[in-house]
mmCIF file with all atom_site columns, C-alpha atoms in Angstrom:
data_model
loop_
_atom_site.group_PDB
_atom_site.id
_atom_site.type_symbol
_atom_site.label_atom_id
_atom_site.label_alt_id
_atom_site.label_comp_id
_atom_site.label_asym_id
_atom_site.label_entity_id
_atom_site.label_seq_id
_atom_site.pdbx_PDB_ins_code
_atom_site.Cartn_x
_atom_site.Cartn_y
_atom_site.Cartn_z
_atom_site.occupancy
_atom_site.B_iso_or_equiv
_atom_site.pdbx_formal_charge
_atom_site.auth_seq_id
_atom_site.auth_comp_id
_atom_site.auth_asym_id
_atom_site.auth_atom_id
_atom_site.pdbx_PDB_model_num
ATOM 1  C CA . LEU J 1 1  ? -24.316 -42.592 -32.205 1.00 49.00 ? 105 LEU J CA 1
ATOM 2  C CA . LYS J 1 2  ? -21.681 -40.397 -33.821 1.00 60.00 ? 106 LYS J CA 1
ATOM 3  C CA . MET J 1 3  ? -17.846 -41.962 -32.459 1.00 67.00 ? 107 MET J CA 1
ATOM 4  C CA . GLN J 1 4  ? -15.352 -40.765 -30.609 1.00 69.00 ? 108 GLN J CA 1
ATOM 5  C CA . THR J 1 5  ? -12.905 -39.754 -32.434 1.00 81.00 ? 109 THR J CA 1
ATOM 6  C CA . ASN J 1 6  ? -9.937  -37.030 -32.252 1.00 92.00 ? 110 ASN J CA 1
ATOM 7  C CA . TYR J 1 7  ? -9.170  -33.485 -34.085 1.00 92.00 ? 111 TYR J CA 1
ATOM 8  C CA . LYS J 1 8  ? -7.230  -35.137 -36.901 1.00 93.00 ? 112 LYS J CA 1
ATOM 9  C CA . GLU J 1 9  ? -9.634  -37.549 -37.469 1.00 93.00 ? 113 GLU J CA 1
ATOM 10 C CA . ARG J 1 10 ? -12.460 -34.699 -37.438 1.00 94.00 ? 114 ARG J CA 1
ATOM 11 C CA . MET J 1 11 ? -11.219 -32.592 -39.544 1.00 94.00 ? 115 MET J CA 1
ATOM 12 C CA . LYS J 1 12 ? -10.655 -35.866 -42.443 1.00 95.00 ? 116 LYS J CA 1
ATOM 13 C CA . ILE J 1 13 ? -14.033 -36.199 -42.422 1.00 95.00 ? 117 ILE J CA 1
ATOM 14 C CA . GLU J 1 14 ? -14.921 -32.350 -42.615 1.00 96.00 ? 118 GLU J CA 1
ATOM 15 C CA . TYR J 1 15 ? -13.090 -31.716 -45.415 1.00 97.00 ? 119 TYR J CA 1
ATOM 16 C CA . ASP J 1 16 ? -14.834 -34.756 -46.743 1.00 97.00 ? 120 ASP J CA 1
ATOM 17 C CA . GLU J 1 17 ? -17.796 -33.172 -46.273 1.00 98.00 ? 121 GLU J CA 1
ATOM 18 C CA . LEU J 1 18 ? -16.787 -30.350 -47.198 1.00 98.00 ? 122 LEU J CA 1
ATOM 19 C CA . CYS J 1 19 ? -15.891 -32.081 -50.871 1.00 98.00 ? 123 CYS J CA 1
ATOM 20 C CA . GLU J 1 20 ? -18.628 -33.259 -51.155 1.00 98.00 ? 124 GLU J CA 1
ATOM 21 C CA . ARG J 1 21 ? -20.918 -30.374 -50.385 1.00 98.00 ? 125 ARG J CA 1
ATOM 22 C CA . ILE J 1 22 ? -18.541 -28.190 -53.287 1.00 98.00 ? 126 ILE J CA 1
ATOM 23 C CA . GLU J 1 23 ? -19.550 -30.637 -56.015 1.00 98.00 ? 127 GLU J CA 1
ATOM 24 C CA . LYS J 1 24 ? -23.042 -30.430 -54.909 1.00 98.00 ? 128 LYS J CA 1
ATOM 25 C CA . LEU J 1 25 ? -23.049 -26.630 -55.680 1.00 98.00 ? 129 LEU J CA 1
ATOM 26 C CA . TYR J 1 26 ? -20.606 -26.856 -58.254 1.00 98.00 ? 130 TYR J CA 1
ATOM 27 C CA . LYS J 1 27 ? -23.704 -29.077 -59.962 1.00 97.00 ? 131 LYS J CA 1
ATOM 28 C CA . ILE J 1 28 ? -26.058 -26.890 -59.228 1.00 97.00 ? 132 ILE J CA 1
ATOM 29 C CA . LEU J 1 29 ? -23.824 -23.648 -60.919 1.00 97.00 ? 133 LEU J CA 1
ATOM 30 C CA . SER J 1 30 ? -23.817 -25.328 -63.637 1.00 97.00 ? 134 SER J CA 1
ATOM 31 C CA . ASP J 1 31 ? -27.053 -26.227 -64.978 1.00 97.00 ? 135 ASP J CA 1
ATOM 32 C CA . TRP J 1 32 ? -27.659 -22.483 -63.173 1.00 96.00 ? 136 TRP J CA 1
ATOM 33 C CA . TYR J 1 33 ? -25.537 -21.066 -66.151 1.00 96.00 ? 137 TYR J CA 1
ATOM 34 C CA . ALA J 1 34 ? -26.479 -23.482 -68.426 1.00 97.00 ? 138 ALA J CA 1
ATOM 35 C CA . GLU J 1 35 ? -30.043 -23.239 -67.705 1.00 95.00 ? 139 GLU J CA 1
ATOM 36 C CA . ASN J 1 36 ? -31.134 -26.437 -66.941 1.00 96.00 ? 140 ASN J CA 1
ATOM 37 C CA . LEU J 1 37 ? -31.636 -26.512 -62.400 1.00 95.00 ? 141 LEU J CA 1
ATOM 38 C CA . ASP J 1 38 ? -34.688 -28.141 -62.202 1.00 93.00 ? 142 ASP J CA 1
ATOM 39 C CA . PHE J 1 39 ? -36.183 -25.882 -59.083 1.00 93.00 ? 143 PHE J CA 1
ATOM 40 C CA . GLU J 1 40 ? -35.600 -21.785 -58.453 1.00 92.00 ? 144 GLU J CA 1
ATOM 41 C CA . PRO J 1 41 ? -32.888 -20.489 -56.722 1.00 92.00 ? 145 PRO J CA 1
ATOM 42 C CA . ALA J 1 42 ? -34.972 -17.973 -53.584 1.00 96.00 ? 146 ALA J CA 1
ATOM 43 C CA . CYS J 1 43 ? -31.506 -16.685 -53.576 1.00 95.00 ? 147 CYS J CA 1
ATOM 44 C CA . PRO J 1 44 ? -29.601 -15.021 -56.457 1.00 96.00 ? 148 PRO J CA 1
ATOM 45 C CA . LEU J 1 45 ? -27.491 -16.528 -58.670 1.00 96.00 ? 149 LEU J CA 1
ATOM 46 C CA . TYR J 1 46 ? -23.754 -14.552 -56.627 1.00 97.00 ? 150 TYR J CA 1
ATOM 47 C CA . LEU J 1 47 ? -24.076 -15.657 -52.893 1.00 98.00 ? 151 LEU J CA 1
ATOM 48 C CA . LEU J 1 48 ? -24.280 -18.388 -54.504 1.00 97.00 ? 152 LEU J CA 1
ATOM 49 C CA . GLU J 1 49 ? -21.271 -17.903 -56.194 1.00 98.00 ? 153 GLU J CA 1
ATOM 50 C CA . LYS J 1 50 ? -19.758 -16.049 -53.175 1.00 98.00 ? 154 LYS J CA 1
ATOM 51 C CA . GLN J 1 51 ? -20.722 -18.822 -51.227 1.00 98.00 ? 155 GLN J CA 1
ATOM 52 C CA . LEU J 1 52 ? -19.688 -21.858 -53.233 1.00 98.00 ? 156 LEU J CA 1
ATOM 53 C CA . GLU J 1 53 ? -15.722 -19.765 -53.128 1.00 98.00 ? 157 GLU J CA 1
ATOM 54 C CA . ALA J 1 54 ? -15.981 -18.703 -49.287 1.00 98.00 ? 158 ALA J CA 1
ATOM 55 C CA . MET J 1 55 ? -15.644 -22.801 -49.910 1.00 98.00 ? 159 MET J CA 1
ATOM 56 C CA . GLN J 1 56 ? -13.689 -23.710 -52.006 1.00 98.00 ? 160 GLN J CA 1
ATOM 57 C CA . GLU J 1 57 ? -10.851 -21.535 -49.907 1.00 98.00 ? 161 GLU J CA 1
ATOM 58 C CA . TYR J 1 58 ? -11.885 -23.520 -47.092 1.00 98.00 ? 162 TYR J CA 1
ATOM 59 C CA . LYS J 1 59 ? -11.161 -26.431 -48.408 1.00 98.00 ? 163 LYS J CA 1
ATOM 60 C CA . ASN J 1 60 ? -7.480  -24.880 -49.487 1.00 98.00 ? 164 ASN J CA 1
ATOM 61 C CA . ILE J 1 61 ? -7.098  -23.964 -45.471 1.00 98.00 ? 165 ILE J CA 1
ATOM 62 C CA . LEU J 1 62 ? -8.573  -27.385 -44.275 1.00 97.00 ? 166 LEU J CA 1
ATOM 63 C CA . GLU J 1 63 ? -5.511  -28.627 -47.242 1.00 97.00 ? 167 GLU J CA 1
ATOM 64 C CA . GLU J 1 64 ? -2.516  -26.325 -45.380 1.00 97.00 ? 168 GLU J CA 1
ATOM 65 C CA . ARG J 1 65 ? -3.648  -27.024 -42.327 1.00 95.00 ? 169 ARG J CA 1
ATOM 66 C CA . ASN J 1 66 ? -3.249  -31.548 -42.748 1.00 95.00 ? 170 ASN J CA 1
ATOM 67 C CA . TYR J 1 67 ? 0.511   -30.018 -44.814 1.00 95.00 ? 171 TYR J CA 1
ATOM 68 C CA . PHE J 1 68 ? 0.956   -29.699 -40.910 1.00 95.00 ? 172 PHE J CA 1
ATOM 69 C CA . GLU J 1 69 ? -1.561  -31.714 -39.126 1.00 92.00 ? 173 GLU J CA 1
ATOM 70 C CA . LYS J 1 70 ? -0.943  -34.378 -41.019 1.00 93.00 ? 174 LYS J CA 1
ATOM 71 C CA . ALA J 1 71 ? -4.535  -35.883 -40.780 1.00 89.00 ? 175 ALA J CA 1
ATOM 72 C CA . TRP J 1 72 ? -4.825  -37.711 -43.984 1.00 90.00 ? 176 TRP J CA 1
ATOM 73 C CA . GLN J 1 73 ? -2.373  -38.766 -46.540 1.00 87.00 ? 177 GLN J CA 1
#
């Protein structure tokens, strides 16, 4: 059961989860470049790179929103 949260708390949770996902995808890409992946991705490299770029852009947007919203320090 999720606890009721206000939009600022949800924004902070979303930001934290996004940062974690960015780190994981970055690790996958780094391992791919080093030819050190322990699995074979089904999608092409460029698609994962585009996904990482989009995630980083979204992270920047959340950080900019936080400048105004003061959802976290």
